[in-house]
Coordinates of C-alpha atoms and ligand atoms in Angstrom, one line a residue:
X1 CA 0.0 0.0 0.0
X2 CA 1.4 3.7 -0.3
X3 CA 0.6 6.3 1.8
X4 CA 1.0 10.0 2.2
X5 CA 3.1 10.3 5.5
X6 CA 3.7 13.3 7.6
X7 CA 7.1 12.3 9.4
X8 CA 8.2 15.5 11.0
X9 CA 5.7 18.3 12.3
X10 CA 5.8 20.8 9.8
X11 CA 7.1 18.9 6.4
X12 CA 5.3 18.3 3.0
X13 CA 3.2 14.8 3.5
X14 CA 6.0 12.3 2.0
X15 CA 4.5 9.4 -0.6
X16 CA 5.4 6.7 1.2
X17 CA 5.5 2.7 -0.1
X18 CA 4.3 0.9 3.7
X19 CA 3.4 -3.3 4.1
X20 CA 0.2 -4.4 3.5
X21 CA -1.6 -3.8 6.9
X22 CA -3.6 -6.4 8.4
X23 CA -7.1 -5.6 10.6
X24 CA -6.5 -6.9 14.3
X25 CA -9.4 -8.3 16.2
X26 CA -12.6 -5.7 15.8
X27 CA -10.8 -3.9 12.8
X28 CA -11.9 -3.7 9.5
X29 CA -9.4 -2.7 6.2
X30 CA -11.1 -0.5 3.9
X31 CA -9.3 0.1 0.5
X32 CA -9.5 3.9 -0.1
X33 CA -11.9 5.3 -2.7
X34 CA -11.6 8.9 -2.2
X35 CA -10.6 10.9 1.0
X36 CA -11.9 14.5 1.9
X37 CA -9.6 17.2 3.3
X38 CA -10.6 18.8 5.9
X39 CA -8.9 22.0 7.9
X40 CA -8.0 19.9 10.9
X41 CA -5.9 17.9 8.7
X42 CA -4.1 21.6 8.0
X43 CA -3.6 21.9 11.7
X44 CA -2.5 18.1 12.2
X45 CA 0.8 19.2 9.6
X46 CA 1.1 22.3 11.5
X47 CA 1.3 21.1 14.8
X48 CA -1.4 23.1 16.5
X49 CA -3.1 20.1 18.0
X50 CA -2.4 19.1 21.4
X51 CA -0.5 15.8 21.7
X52 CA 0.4 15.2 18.2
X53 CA 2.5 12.4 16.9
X54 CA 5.0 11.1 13.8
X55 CA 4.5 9.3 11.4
X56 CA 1.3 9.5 11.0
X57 CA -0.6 9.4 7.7
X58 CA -3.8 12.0 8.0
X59 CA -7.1 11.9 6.8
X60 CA -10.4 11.3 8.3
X61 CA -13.1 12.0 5.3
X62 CA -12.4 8.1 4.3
X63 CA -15.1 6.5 1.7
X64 CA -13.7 3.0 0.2
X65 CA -15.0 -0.9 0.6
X66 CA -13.9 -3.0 3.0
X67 CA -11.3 -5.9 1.9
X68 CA -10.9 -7.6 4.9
X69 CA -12.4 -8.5 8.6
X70 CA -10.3 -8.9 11.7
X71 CA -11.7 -11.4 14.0
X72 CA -15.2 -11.4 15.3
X73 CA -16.2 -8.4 12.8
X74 CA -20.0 -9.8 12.5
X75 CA -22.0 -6.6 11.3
X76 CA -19.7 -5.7 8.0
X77 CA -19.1 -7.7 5.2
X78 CA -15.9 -7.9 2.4
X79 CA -17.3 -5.5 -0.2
X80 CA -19.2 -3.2 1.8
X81 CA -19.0 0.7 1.4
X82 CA -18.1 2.3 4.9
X83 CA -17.2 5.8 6.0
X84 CA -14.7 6.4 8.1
X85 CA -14.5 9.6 10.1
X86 CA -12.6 11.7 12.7
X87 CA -13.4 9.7 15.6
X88 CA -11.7 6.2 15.2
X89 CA -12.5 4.8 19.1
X90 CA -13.4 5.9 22.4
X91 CA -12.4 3.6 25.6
X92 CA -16.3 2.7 26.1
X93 CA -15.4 3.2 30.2
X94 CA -14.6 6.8 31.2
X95 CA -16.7 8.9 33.0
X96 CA -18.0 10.4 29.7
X97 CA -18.4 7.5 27.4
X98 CA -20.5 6.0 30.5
X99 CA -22.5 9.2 30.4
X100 CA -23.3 8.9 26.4
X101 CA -20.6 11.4 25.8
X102 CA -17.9 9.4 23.8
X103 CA -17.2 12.5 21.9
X104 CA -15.4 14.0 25.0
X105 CA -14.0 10.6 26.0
X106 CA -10.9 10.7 27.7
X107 CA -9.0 7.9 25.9
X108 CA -9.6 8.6 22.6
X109 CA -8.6 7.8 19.1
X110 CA -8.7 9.9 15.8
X111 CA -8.0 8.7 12.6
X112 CA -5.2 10.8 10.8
X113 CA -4.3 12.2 13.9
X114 CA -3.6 9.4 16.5
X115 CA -4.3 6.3 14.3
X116 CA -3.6 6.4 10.3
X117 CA -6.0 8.0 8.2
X118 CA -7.3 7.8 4.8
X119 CA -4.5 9.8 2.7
X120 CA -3.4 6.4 1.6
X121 CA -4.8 3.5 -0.6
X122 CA -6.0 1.8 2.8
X123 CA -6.9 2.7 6.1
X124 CA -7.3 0.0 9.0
X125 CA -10.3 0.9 11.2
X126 CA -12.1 0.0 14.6
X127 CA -15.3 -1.4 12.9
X128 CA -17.5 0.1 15.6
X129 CA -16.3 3.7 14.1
X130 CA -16.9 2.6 10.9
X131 CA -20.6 3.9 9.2
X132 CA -21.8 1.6 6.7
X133 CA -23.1 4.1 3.4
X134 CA -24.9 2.0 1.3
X135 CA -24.7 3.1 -2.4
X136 CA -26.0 6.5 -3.2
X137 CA -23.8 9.3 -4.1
X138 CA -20.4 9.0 -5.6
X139 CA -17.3 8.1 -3.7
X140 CA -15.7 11.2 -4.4
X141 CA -19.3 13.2 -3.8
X142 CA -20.3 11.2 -0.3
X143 CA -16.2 11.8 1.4
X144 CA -17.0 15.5 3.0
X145 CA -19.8 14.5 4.5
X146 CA -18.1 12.3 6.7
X147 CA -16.5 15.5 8.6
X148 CA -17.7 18.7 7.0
X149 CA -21.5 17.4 6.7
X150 CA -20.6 15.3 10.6
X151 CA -19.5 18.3 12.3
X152 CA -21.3 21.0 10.4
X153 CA -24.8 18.4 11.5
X154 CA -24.1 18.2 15.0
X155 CA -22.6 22.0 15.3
X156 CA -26.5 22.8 13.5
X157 CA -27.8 20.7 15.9
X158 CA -26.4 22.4 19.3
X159 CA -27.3 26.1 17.5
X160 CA -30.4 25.0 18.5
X161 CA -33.9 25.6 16.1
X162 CA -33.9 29.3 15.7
X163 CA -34.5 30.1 12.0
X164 CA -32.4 32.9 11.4
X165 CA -28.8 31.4 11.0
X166 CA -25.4 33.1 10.5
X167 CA -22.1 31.0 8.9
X168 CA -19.0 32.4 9.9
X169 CA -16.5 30.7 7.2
X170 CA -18.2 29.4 4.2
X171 CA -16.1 26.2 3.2
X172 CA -16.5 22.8 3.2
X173 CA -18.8 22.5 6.5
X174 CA -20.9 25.7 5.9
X175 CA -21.6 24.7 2.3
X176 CA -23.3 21.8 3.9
X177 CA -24.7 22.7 6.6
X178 CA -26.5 25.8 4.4
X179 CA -28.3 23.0 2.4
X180 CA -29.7 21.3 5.8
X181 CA -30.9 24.2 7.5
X182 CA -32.5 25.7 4.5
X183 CA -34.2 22.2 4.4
X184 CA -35.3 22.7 7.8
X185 CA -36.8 25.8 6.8
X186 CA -34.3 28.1 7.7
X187 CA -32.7 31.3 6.6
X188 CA -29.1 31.5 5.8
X189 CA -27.2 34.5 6.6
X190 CA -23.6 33.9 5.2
X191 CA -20.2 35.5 6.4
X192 CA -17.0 35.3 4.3
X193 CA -13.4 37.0 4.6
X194 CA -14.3 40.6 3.9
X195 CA -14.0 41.4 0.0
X196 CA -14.8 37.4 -0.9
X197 CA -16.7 38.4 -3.2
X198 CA -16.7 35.2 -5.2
X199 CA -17.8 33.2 -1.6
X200 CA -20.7 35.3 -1.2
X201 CA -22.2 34.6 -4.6
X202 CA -20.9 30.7 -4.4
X203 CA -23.1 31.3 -0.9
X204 CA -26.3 32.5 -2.5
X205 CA -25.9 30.4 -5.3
X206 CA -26.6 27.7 -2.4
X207 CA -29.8 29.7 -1.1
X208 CA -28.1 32.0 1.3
X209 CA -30.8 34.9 1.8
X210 CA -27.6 37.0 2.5
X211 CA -23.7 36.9 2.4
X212 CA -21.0 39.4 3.1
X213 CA -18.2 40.2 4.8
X214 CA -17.6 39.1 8.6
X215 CA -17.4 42.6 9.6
X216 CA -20.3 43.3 8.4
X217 CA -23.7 43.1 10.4
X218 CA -26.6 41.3 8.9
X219 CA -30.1 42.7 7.3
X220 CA -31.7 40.9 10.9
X221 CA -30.2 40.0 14.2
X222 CA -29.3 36.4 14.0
X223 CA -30.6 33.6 16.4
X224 CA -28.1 31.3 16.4
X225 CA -24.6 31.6 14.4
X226 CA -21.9 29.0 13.7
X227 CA -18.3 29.6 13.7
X228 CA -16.4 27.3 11.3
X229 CA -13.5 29.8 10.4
X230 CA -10.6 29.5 12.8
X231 CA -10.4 33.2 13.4
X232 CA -10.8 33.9 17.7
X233 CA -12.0 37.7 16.3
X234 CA -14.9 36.3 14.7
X235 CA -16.2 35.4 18.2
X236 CA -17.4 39.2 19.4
X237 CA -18.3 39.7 16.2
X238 CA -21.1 37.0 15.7
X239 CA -22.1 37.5 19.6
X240 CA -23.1 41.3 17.9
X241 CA -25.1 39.7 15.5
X242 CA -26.8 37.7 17.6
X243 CA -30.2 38.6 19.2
X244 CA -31.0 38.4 23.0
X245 CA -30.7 34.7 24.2
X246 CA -29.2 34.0 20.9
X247 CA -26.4 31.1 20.7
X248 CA -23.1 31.5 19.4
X249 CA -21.5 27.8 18.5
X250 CA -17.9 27.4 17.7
X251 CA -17.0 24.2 15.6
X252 CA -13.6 24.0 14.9
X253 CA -10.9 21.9 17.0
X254 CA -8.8 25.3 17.3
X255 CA -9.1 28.2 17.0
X256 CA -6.8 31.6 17.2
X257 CA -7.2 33.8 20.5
X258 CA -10.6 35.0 21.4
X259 CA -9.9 39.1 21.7
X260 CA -11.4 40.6 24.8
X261 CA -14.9 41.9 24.2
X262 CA -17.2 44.1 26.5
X263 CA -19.8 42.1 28.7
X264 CA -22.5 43.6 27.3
X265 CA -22.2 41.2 24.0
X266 CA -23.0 38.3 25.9
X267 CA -25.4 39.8 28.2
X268 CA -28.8 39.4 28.0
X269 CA -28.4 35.2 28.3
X270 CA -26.3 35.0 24.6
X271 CA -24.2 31.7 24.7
X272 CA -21.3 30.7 23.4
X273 CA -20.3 27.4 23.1
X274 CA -18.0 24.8 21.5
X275 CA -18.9 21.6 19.4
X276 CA -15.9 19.0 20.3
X277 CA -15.6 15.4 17.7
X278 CA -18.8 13.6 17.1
X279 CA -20.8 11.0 18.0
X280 CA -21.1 7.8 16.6
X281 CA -25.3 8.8 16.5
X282 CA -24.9 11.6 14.9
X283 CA -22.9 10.1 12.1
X284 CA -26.2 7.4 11.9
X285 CA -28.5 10.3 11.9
X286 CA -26.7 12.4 10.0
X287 CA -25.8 9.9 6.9
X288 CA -29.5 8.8 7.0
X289 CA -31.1 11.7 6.4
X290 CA -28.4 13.3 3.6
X291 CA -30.0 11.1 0.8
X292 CA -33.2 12.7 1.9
X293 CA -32.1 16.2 1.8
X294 CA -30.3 15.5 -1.6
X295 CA -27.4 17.6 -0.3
X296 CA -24.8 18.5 -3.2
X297 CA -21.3 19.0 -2.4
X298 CA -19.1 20.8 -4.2
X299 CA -15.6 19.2 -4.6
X300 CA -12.2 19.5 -6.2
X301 CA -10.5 16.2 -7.1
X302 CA -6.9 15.7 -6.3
X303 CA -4.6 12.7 -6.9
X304 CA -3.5 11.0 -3.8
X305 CA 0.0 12.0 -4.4
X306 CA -1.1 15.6 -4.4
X307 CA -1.8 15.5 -1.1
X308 CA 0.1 18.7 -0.5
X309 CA -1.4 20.5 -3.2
X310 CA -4.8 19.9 -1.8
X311 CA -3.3 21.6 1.8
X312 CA -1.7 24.5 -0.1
X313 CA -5.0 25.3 -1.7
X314 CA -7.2 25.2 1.1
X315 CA -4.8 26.6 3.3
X316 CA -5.0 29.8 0.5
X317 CA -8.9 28.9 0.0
X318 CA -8.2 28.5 -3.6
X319 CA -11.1 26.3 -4.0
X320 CA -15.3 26.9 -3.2
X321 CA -16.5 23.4 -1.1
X322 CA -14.3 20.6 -0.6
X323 CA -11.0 18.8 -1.9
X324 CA -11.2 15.0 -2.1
X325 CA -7.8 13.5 -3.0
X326 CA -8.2 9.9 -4.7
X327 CA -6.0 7.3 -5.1
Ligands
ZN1 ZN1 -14.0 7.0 27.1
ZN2 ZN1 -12.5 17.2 9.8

């Protein structure tokens, strides 16, 4: 198998020729049919995770079928089309996996980060973490759901079931998550880097009612926004736009410094929280009801070995919705 291998914190992803891996007990391999990139995977090369490791091959938007069972795998079968996303195993007995909480378990894995991931030709899984997808969509079409449409779902989910709705950052996750809500019956109110011009119109091409700069205020005070842009400064900026008791949620797995802000912006019961991995439901939920929607995503192809490429360009946001690298 080959792989795309980050070896040193920092460094281009290295193509990599590895052994043929082989699925312990509970583990599934899935040979790779296309794997999303997602911005976390841009702060796994840059080091700005807490307790990162080398080698390690990243990549945790994995679609692909599986092509062999470890022992005691029951529920999958050889030939099957699974997803594999960011959260690759929780211990099952912390305090918050007892609770129903595994996405703040304390013993956690996550694929491309602390367990290989999918920038390679195959990816060993736990086969508890694994979604089966059955066979709708396109490989290359179905990969950002498994973290963009994931995280953007249960981020939507925490904002709560106010219709107006503000996206801070309108990439991979936003472009989703602005087809479920308007299928929900919401309003999208979307917020680009000031002067993206060509976001905003990508953004109401999906149905946004408006789109502008972050620094600018909305038409209406917002109930609920979502924070997918790793920017801190967005944070007193979307608690402005907010209405009274409104609910600021913050999605990404870092984030730059939160500037100080005067009280009164989250007076008058405004929260502000965070959304931290997923859970295994919301992937179930989630993946069951995108066929339904008929969600579209918009992606770039790149060729496994262009791994690096696909960083560079959505570290620059040279692409609208998602980059998929295939093998
Ligand atoms: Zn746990
Ligand atoms: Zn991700």
């Amino acid at each position: 198998m080959q792989a795309m291998v980050l070896n040193r914190i920092g460094a281009p992803l290295q193509w990599t020729e590895l052994a043929d891996l082989q699925p312990g007990p509970g583990e599934i391999r899935v040979k790779v049919a296309a794997c999303g990139v997602c911005r976390t995977d841009l702060h796994v090369v840059d080091g700005e995770l807490p307790n990162a490791h080398v080698p390690i091959t990243p990549g945790h938007e994995i679609v692909g079928r599986i092509d062999a069972l470890g022992r005691g795998v029951e529920e999958l079968s050889i030939g099957q089309r699974v997803g594999i996303p960011w959260l690759g195993h929780t211990c099952g007995v912390c305090p918050y996996c007892s609770e129903h909480e595994e996405n703040l378990c304390d013993r956690p894995q996550f694929t491309g980060f602390t367990r290989d991931g999918g920038f390679a030709t195959a990816v060993v899984a736990d086969a508890r973490y694994a979604f089966p997808l059955g066979e709708l969509g396109s490989d290359v079409e179905v990969a950002p759901l498994l973290c963009a449409g994931l995280i953007g779902w249960r981020s939507l989910v925490i904002a709560g079931g106010g219709k107006r709705l503000g996206l801070y950052g309108f990439g991979a996750a936003a472009h989703i998550v602005a087809q479920v809500a308007q299928w929900q019956g919401r309003t999208v109110f979307a917020f680009t880097r000031p002067g993206d011009e060509k976001t905003q119109a990508f953004a109401r091409s999906l149905g946004a009612k408006w789109a502008g700069g972050s620094d600018q205020m909305p038409t209406e005070p917002l109930d609920a926004a979502i924070i997918f842009a790793t920017v801190g400064d967005l944070v007193p900026l979307a608690l402005k736009a907010v209405r009274k008791g409104g609910r600021v949620v913050c999605a990404g797995i870092h984030m730059s410094d939160i500037p100080s802000f005067p009280y009164s912006l989250l007076w008058e019961e405004r929260q502000l929280v965070s959304v931290a991995n997923l859970k295994r439901r919301d992937g179930i939920d989630f993946l069951a009801l995108a066929p339904k929607i008929g969600i579209v995503t918009k992606t770039t192809t790149y060729p496994l070995i262009q791994a690096n490429e696909a960083l560079a360009d959505l570290r620059a946001g040279r692409f609208e919705g998602a980059a998929v690298l295939v093998p």
